[in-house]
XYZ file of C-alpha atoms in Angstrom:
472
model
C -121.208 26.329 87.800
C -120.807 22.950 86.420
C -120.751 20.091 89.052
C -117.585 18.204 89.479
C -116.530 15.426 91.700
C -113.050 16.722 93.394
C -112.143 13.669 94.981
C -108.789 12.394 94.137
C -109.608 8.738 94.986
C -108.507 6.454 91.707
C -111.603 4.992 90.108
C -111.938 1.146 90.170
C -110.400 0.542 86.621
C -107.041 -0.934 85.918
C -104.208 0.805 84.246
C -105.015 -1.293 81.414
C -108.715 0.076 80.718
C -107.646 3.420 81.460
C -105.528 3.514 78.162
C -106.684 5.207 75.277
C -105.975 2.639 73.084
C -106.934 -0.432 75.423
C -109.796 -2.080 73.669
C -108.278 -3.857 70.932
C -105.986 -5.841 73.457
C -107.262 -8.700 75.650
C -103.783 -9.432 77.145
C -101.813 -7.392 80.009
C -98.775 -5.396 78.812
C -95.721 -6.620 80.641
C -94.891 -4.135 83.175
C -91.144 -3.491 81.431
C -93.165 -2.354 78.239
C -95.107 -0.298 80.324
C -92.152 1.942 81.499
C -90.352 1.579 78.282
C -93.297 2.784 76.844
C -94.126 5.850 79.218
C -93.100 8.971 78.326
C -95.454 11.193 81.291
C -91.958 11.430 83.238
C -90.791 14.111 80.695
C -93.936 14.926 78.422
C -95.748 16.071 81.602
C -94.020 19.851 81.230
C -96.583 20.126 78.658
C -99.647 19.835 80.626
C -100.558 23.426 80.176
C -100.474 23.399 76.307
C -102.175 19.946 76.413
C -105.399 21.514 78.551
C -105.017 24.720 76.357
C -105.681 22.732 73.346
C -108.246 20.576 74.757
C -110.223 23.695 75.942
C -110.438 24.923 72.442
C -111.117 21.708 70.648
C -114.020 21.507 73.253
C -115.412 24.521 72.185
C -114.956 23.787 68.646
C -117.070 20.136 69.407
C -119.953 22.299 70.879
C -119.855 24.701 67.700
C -120.224 21.324 65.934
C -122.983 19.876 67.862
C -120.796 17.159 69.239
C -121.091 18.734 72.707
C -124.141 20.748 74.530
C -123.284 24.081 75.790
C -123.517 22.425 79.399
C -121.146 19.435 78.694
C -118.728 21.872 77.348
C -118.755 24.187 80.379
C -118.260 20.892 82.226
C -115.203 19.955 80.307
C -114.092 23.315 80.279
C -114.383 23.842 84.440
C -112.780 20.478 84.749
C -109.611 20.776 82.643
C -109.209 24.512 84.698
C -109.178 22.166 87.601
C -106.679 19.612 85.936
C -104.391 22.547 85.125
C -104.391 24.206 88.526
C -103.624 20.711 89.794
C -100.584 20.740 87.979
C -99.612 24.243 88.525
C -99.731 23.622 92.399
C -97.932 20.398 92.445
C -101.371 18.475 93.577
C -101.639 16.566 90.386
C -101.197 12.721 91.588
C -100.021 10.318 88.738
C -101.611 6.725 88.461
C -100.815 3.441 87.170
C -101.554 3.663 83.424
C -100.819 7.339 83.310
C -98.625 6.835 79.968
C -97.974 10.438 78.414
C -99.301 13.770 79.658
C -102.738 13.134 77.402
C -104.075 9.932 79.240
C -102.975 11.668 82.370
C -105.064 14.431 81.912
C -107.737 12.716 80.129
C -107.921 10.095 83.309
C -107.952 13.004 85.868
C -110.638 14.960 83.858
C -112.940 11.686 84.012
C -112.535 11.281 87.861
C -113.430 15.217 87.998
C -116.404 15.367 85.524
C -117.671 11.782 84.828
C -118.311 10.038 81.491
C -118.577 13.262 79.495
C -114.617 13.188 79.642
C -115.224 10.451 76.971
C -116.281 13.045 74.575
C -113.670 15.440 74.158
C -111.499 12.724 72.152
C -114.129 12.780 69.405
C -112.470 12.930 65.827
C -109.191 13.576 67.878
C -106.150 11.590 67.673
C -103.065 11.533 69.974
C -101.250 11.790 66.685
C -102.519 15.336 66.063
C -103.088 16.198 69.940
C -99.389 15.584 70.514
C -98.414 17.438 67.439
C -100.224 20.244 68.647
C -99.076 20.441 72.395
C -95.351 20.625 71.271
C -95.795 23.539 68.821
C -97.765 25.504 71.475
C -95.086 24.704 74.148
C -92.429 25.484 71.922
C -94.076 28.847 70.474
C -93.616 30.121 74.203
C -90.236 28.896 74.711
C -88.819 30.652 71.540
C -90.446 33.898 72.378
C -88.240 33.095 76.075
C -85.294 32.683 74.188
C -85.633 35.665 71.989
C -85.891 37.674 75.305
C -82.871 36.146 76.585
C -81.067 36.712 73.305
C -81.849 40.180 73.372
C -80.735 40.608 77.302
C -77.407 39.523 76.190
C -76.981 41.801 73.376
C -77.837 44.289 75.480
C -75.112 43.433 77.938
C -72.740 43.530 75.216
C -73.484 46.885 73.917
C -73.560 48.174 77.204
C -69.769 47.040 77.811
C -69.096 48.236 74.591
C -70.281 51.866 75.142
C -68.698 51.924 78.456
C -65.329 50.736 77.301
C -64.969 52.378 74.191
C -61.478 53.527 74.462
C -59.991 50.360 75.337
C -57.561 49.106 72.716
C -56.456 45.554 72.378
C -54.512 43.072 70.104
C -56.904 41.474 67.391
C -55.943 38.054 66.715
C -55.836 35.835 63.713
C -54.639 32.127 63.735
C -54.047 33.095 67.662
C -51.370 35.061 66.706
C -51.259 39.198 67.350
C -52.392 40.726 63.903
C -54.002 44.800 64.424
C -54.984 46.665 67.304
C -58.697 46.684 67.538
C -60.922 48.140 69.999
C -62.141 45.850 72.934
C -65.696 47.205 72.310
C -65.229 46.221 68.570
C -64.525 42.275 69.878
C -67.655 42.643 72.139
C -69.800 43.893 69.247
C -68.930 41.108 66.538
C -70.594 38.629 69.428
C -73.365 40.649 69.652
C -74.141 40.959 65.869
C -73.849 37.098 65.825
C -76.543 37.004 68.565
C -78.582 39.520 66.996
C -78.580 36.920 64.090
C -79.854 34.144 66.317
C -82.762 36.146 67.795
C -83.747 37.123 64.087
C -83.508 33.469 62.703
C -85.637 32.731 65.982
C -88.154 35.383 64.851
C -88.190 33.973 61.255
C -88.885 30.327 62.473
C -91.958 31.360 64.775
C -94.418 31.228 61.948
C -93.279 27.423 60.807
C -93.510 26.181 64.292
C -97.047 28.117 64.554
C -98.735 25.576 62.129
C -101.603 24.004 63.767
C -101.668 20.221 63.287
C -105.130 19.523 65.394
C -108.215 18.595 63.559
C -105.710 16.029 61.456
C -106.968 13.125 63.322
C -104.630 10.072 63.434
C -103.627 10.816 59.883
C -106.565 11.492 57.459
C -108.648 14.352 58.586
C -111.259 14.821 60.851
C -114.600 13.702 60.020
C -116.895 16.228 62.190
C -116.135 19.415 60.153
C -114.219 21.208 62.686
C -113.257 24.962 61.994
C -109.471 24.336 62.077
C -109.194 27.884 60.846
C -111.016 29.053 63.897
C -109.039 26.693 66.245
C -105.858 28.317 64.665
C -106.841 31.848 65.537
C -108.036 30.858 69.042
C -104.751 29.137 69.842
C -102.519 31.663 68.537
C -101.584 29.835 65.252
C -100.850 31.868 62.438
C -101.940 29.175 60.126
C -103.419 25.658 59.495
C -101.214 22.604 58.485
C -102.368 22.161 55.008
C -102.211 18.270 54.804
C -103.343 16.018 57.690
C -100.655 13.282 56.707
C -97.983 16.294 56.909
C -99.503 17.633 60.200
C -99.217 14.743 62.200
C -95.982 13.597 60.829
C -93.916 16.590 60.528
C -91.067 17.389 63.078
C -88.998 19.551 60.961
C -90.050 22.356 63.304
C -88.117 19.991 66.151
C -85.034 19.456 63.834
C -85.119 23.385 62.963
C -85.252 24.259 66.656
C -82.440 22.144 67.667
C -80.313 23.731 64.888
C -81.177 27.024 66.336
C -80.489 26.204 69.584
C -76.843 24.773 68.410
C -76.209 27.722 66.681
C -76.622 30.040 69.580
C -74.444 27.612 71.597
C -72.027 27.409 68.960
C -71.369 31.469 69.295
C -71.748 31.227 73.218
C -68.885 28.650 73.153
C -66.756 30.824 70.664
C -67.109 33.630 73.021
C -66.706 31.154 76.098
C -63.294 30.129 74.322
C -62.094 33.628 73.546
C -62.999 34.701 77.228
C -61.067 31.737 78.737
C -58.150 32.637 76.878
C -58.167 36.245 77.758
C -58.372 35.482 81.384
C -55.385 33.346 81.376
C -52.383 34.815 83.240
C -50.548 34.571 79.926
C -53.007 37.174 78.633
C -54.570 38.678 81.777
C -56.872 40.694 79.654
C -59.905 39.695 81.555
C -61.136 38.642 85.221
C -64.678 36.509 85.895
C -66.320 37.611 88.763
C -65.892 35.471 92.073
C -69.984 34.353 91.475
C -68.700 32.725 88.022
C -65.557 31.117 88.896
C -64.456 28.418 91.165
C -61.105 27.469 92.845
C -59.093 24.143 92.919
C -59.627 21.388 95.855
C -55.676 21.257 95.869
C -54.106 24.519 94.475
C -55.171 27.409 96.609
C -54.000 29.868 94.235
C -56.110 28.794 91.132
C -59.319 30.679 90.060
C -60.748 28.583 87.358
C -63.374 29.975 84.396
C -65.918 27.112 85.258
C -68.650 28.974 84.110
C -66.978 29.608 80.703
C -65.952 26.027 80.596
C -69.328 24.532 81.268
C -70.584 26.923 78.524
C -68.293 25.627 75.959
C -68.934 21.967 77.052
C -72.859 22.243 76.931
C -72.338 23.391 73.091
C -71.243 19.654 72.464
C -74.445 18.423 74.234
C -76.908 20.514 72.395
C -75.216 19.227 69.136
C -75.560 15.595 70.536
C -79.393 16.243 70.816
C -79.442 17.717 67.423
C -77.382 14.856 65.719
C -79.067 12.154 67.652
C -82.603 13.186 66.820
C -81.902 13.589 62.997
C -80.780 9.951 63.257
C -84.071 9.155 64.309
C -85.998 11.079 62.192
C -84.393 10.195 59.047
C -85.457 6.725 58.503
C -89.375 7.214 59.259
C -92.207 5.979 56.953
C -94.858 8.702 56.254
C -97.294 9.490 59.576
C -96.950 9.163 62.874
C -94.520 6.549 64.270
C -93.524 5.624 67.951
C -90.209 6.814 67.287
C -91.453 10.439 67.371
C -91.695 10.020 71.237
C -87.876 10.610 70.946
C -88.393 14.242 69.678
C -89.451 15.799 72.939
C -86.317 15.051 75.250
C -83.591 16.036 73.140
C -85.886 19.090 72.494
C -86.591 19.797 75.899
C -82.986 19.361 77.024
C -81.590 21.625 74.234
C -84.023 24.614 75.209
C -83.272 24.498 78.800
C -79.496 23.921 78.363
C -79.838 27.017 75.862
C -81.919 29.058 78.213
C -79.476 28.642 81.146
C -76.483 29.476 78.978
C -78.056 32.607 77.674
C -78.710 33.574 81.445
C -75.317 32.880 82.471
C -73.258 34.385 79.757
C -75.345 37.556 80.080
C -74.217 37.810 83.743
C -70.637 36.971 82.710
C -70.404 39.866 80.429
C -72.012 42.090 82.775
C -69.686 41.506 86.088
C -66.385 40.868 83.686
C -63.432 43.082 84.844
C -61.091 43.943 82.162
C -57.549 45.109 82.641
C -56.868 47.645 79.895
C -53.202 48.133 80.966
C -52.487 44.583 80.217
C -54.143 44.921 76.491
C -52.423 48.147 76.030
C -48.744 46.309 76.924
C -49.698 43.663 74.664
C -49.935 46.243 71.626
C -46.377 45.688 69.699
C -45.367 47.988 66.973
C -45.060 44.783 64.835
C -48.732 45.021 64.771
C -48.322 48.186 62.477
C -46.680 46.547 59.890
C -49.705 46.989 57.511
C -50.104 50.612 58.540
C -46.417 51.163 57.638
C -47.163 49.507 53.901
C -50.709 51.683 53.731
C -48.095 54.457 54.129
C -46.192 53.831 51.135
C -49.618 53.113 49.432
C -50.682 56.852 50.320
C -47.404 57.856 48.724
C -48.254 56.030 45.359
C -46.502 52.843 45.334
C -48.477 49.612 44.661
C -49.691 47.548 47.593
C -47.995 44.201 46.653
C -44.945 46.087 46.687
C -45.416 47.818 49.824
C -46.248 44.508 51.640
C -42.874 43.261 50.726
C -41.237 46.593 51.688
C -42.948 46.244 55.087
C -41.793 42.730 55.415
C -38.301 43.858 54.790
C -38.628 46.336 57.631
C -39.879 43.554 59.955
C -36.996 41.271 59.141
C -34.420 44.182 59.687
C -35.877 44.882 63.133
C -35.593 40.979 64.000
C -32.259 41.059 63.040
C -31.397 43.735 65.394
C -33.271 42.323 67.775
C -35.644 45.541 68.313
C -39.048 46.743 67.796
C -39.771 48.178 64.184
C -40.556 51.231 65.641
C -37.092 51.510 66.568
C -36.102 51.711 63.050
C -34.886 55.371 62.108
C -36.100 56.974 59.080
C -32.727 56.585 57.158
C -32.775 52.671 58.235
C -36.319 52.631 56.197
C -34.927 54.674 53.176
C -32.738 51.761 52.569
C -36.034 50.000 51.692
C -37.666 52.579 49.865
C -36.965 56.073 49.033
C -40.571 57.214 49.532
C -40.078 57.030 53.425
C -39.932 60.412 55.091
C -39.854 61.603 58.492
C -43.901 61.714 58.575
C -43.509 57.804 58.929
C -42.700 58.132 62.499
C -46.827 58.818 62.787
C -47.498 55.537 61.887
C -46.279 54.168 65.257
C -49.278 55.144 66.745
C -52.032 52.863 68.080
C -55.000 54.965 68.472
C -54.271 56.330 64.934
C -53.711 52.676 63.276
C -57.258 51.919 64.892
C -59.172 55.278 63.944
C -57.715 54.865 60.250
C -59.884 51.782 60.123
C -63.213 54.380 59.734
C -65.216 52.106 56.887
C -68.504 50.817 57.752
C -68.085 48.126 60.304
C -64.317 48.959 61.405
C -62.440 49.301 64.355
C -62.506 53.277 64.485
C -64.097 54.765 67.676
C -66.767 56.608 64.797
C -67.606 53.088 63.218
C -67.649 51.338 66.520
C -70.247 53.805 68.059
C -72.374 53.286 64.800
C -72.583 49.834 65.405
C -73.684 50.436 68.903
C -76.415 52.710 67.751
C -77.586 49.981 65.123
C -77.873 47.301 67.881
C -79.523 49.868 70.155
C -82.271 50.929 67.177
C -82.758 47.046 66.766
C -83.142 46.395 70.654
C -85.618 49.266 70.949
């Protein structure tokens, strides 16, 4: 095994001399600027990606004759030790560790000596950080895909178990037509499915390798970038070194995807908040995802849903803030790009937590099917009344008007439209017969909507099977 120095004592060099860029400068950096410049407090979470990229790059330097086999083995073992220190919490930051790359290289030098200085041959922090971000993000996108599938699965399971529950469907927040509760749940399941599919389509654009591009002009040591890509799990190589080091479109895109998923979560949360009010009373959140009032003992607040709705704005802010930074940059790397990571980390952390909370809320949600059924009123079947006449050969535009007159007649009498007699309806059109009474059946109305995608029992079950097939 290669010999390493496991001491954690800091070397005698100052923080100035430990900088990767320090040779050009003779004056000390203002301490305020030191703190302003540092990113280690947030980019440290990419330690594993940084070490993975460095180990692969060291192997490529060996293949190109820059490192001997023994030097490469020493570096590889040292990098493994650095990774283990991070994983165990034993890694100690030192003054001058301005970012994760500097910290890792500094600690590697302490462990293996001067050979650590060969690792950066032909490599810049410009292609290094771009590689780290993409490596880190690839894994996070896969995790988010898993969380999205778990949420879709929870929605599908609820839809299947609650298949016979009817509720009012709403447009403009006004009662519109009866639907199945399952149909409502599946509408969100399909949105989240689309989110997951977009993330899958996004992965190849993340998995473009920048490593080997140098600061901007390319690598002079003939490193095999295709080989590096395969070793690091990238599907392609960034084809232009200027593009490779300055591209952050993938950061903008993941922020957009996070925003879209959070938008869908926010809309679901808003619906459930409304349905949980005493005025609706359709659903009740589990105690685990609710809180009370510090003053009013009777209150049970849907805080989980309100936070989900609120955090949507936070993620939107991450996206818009980064876009404002990104839009005005001249070509290749600029220090402004350091501002890419915090919004990305925040958006992904927020979304990951939100997806898991949403899944738990859905899985534990109690529904009050009797309240949903009681909220169904016969005026919601006015369209069915119009369709009754359509089946008698009356043009729909005419039947729509006739049904509206029936609604008006019932309102003027202070009764439900279903309380109108056949004789009453005949005053509106001669085609009304006794069989019109069958219209006032909510189950019949729902199951008449049997085209693909509709709210009938048959079509809702078909939607469940579609999602189950995708989940499998």
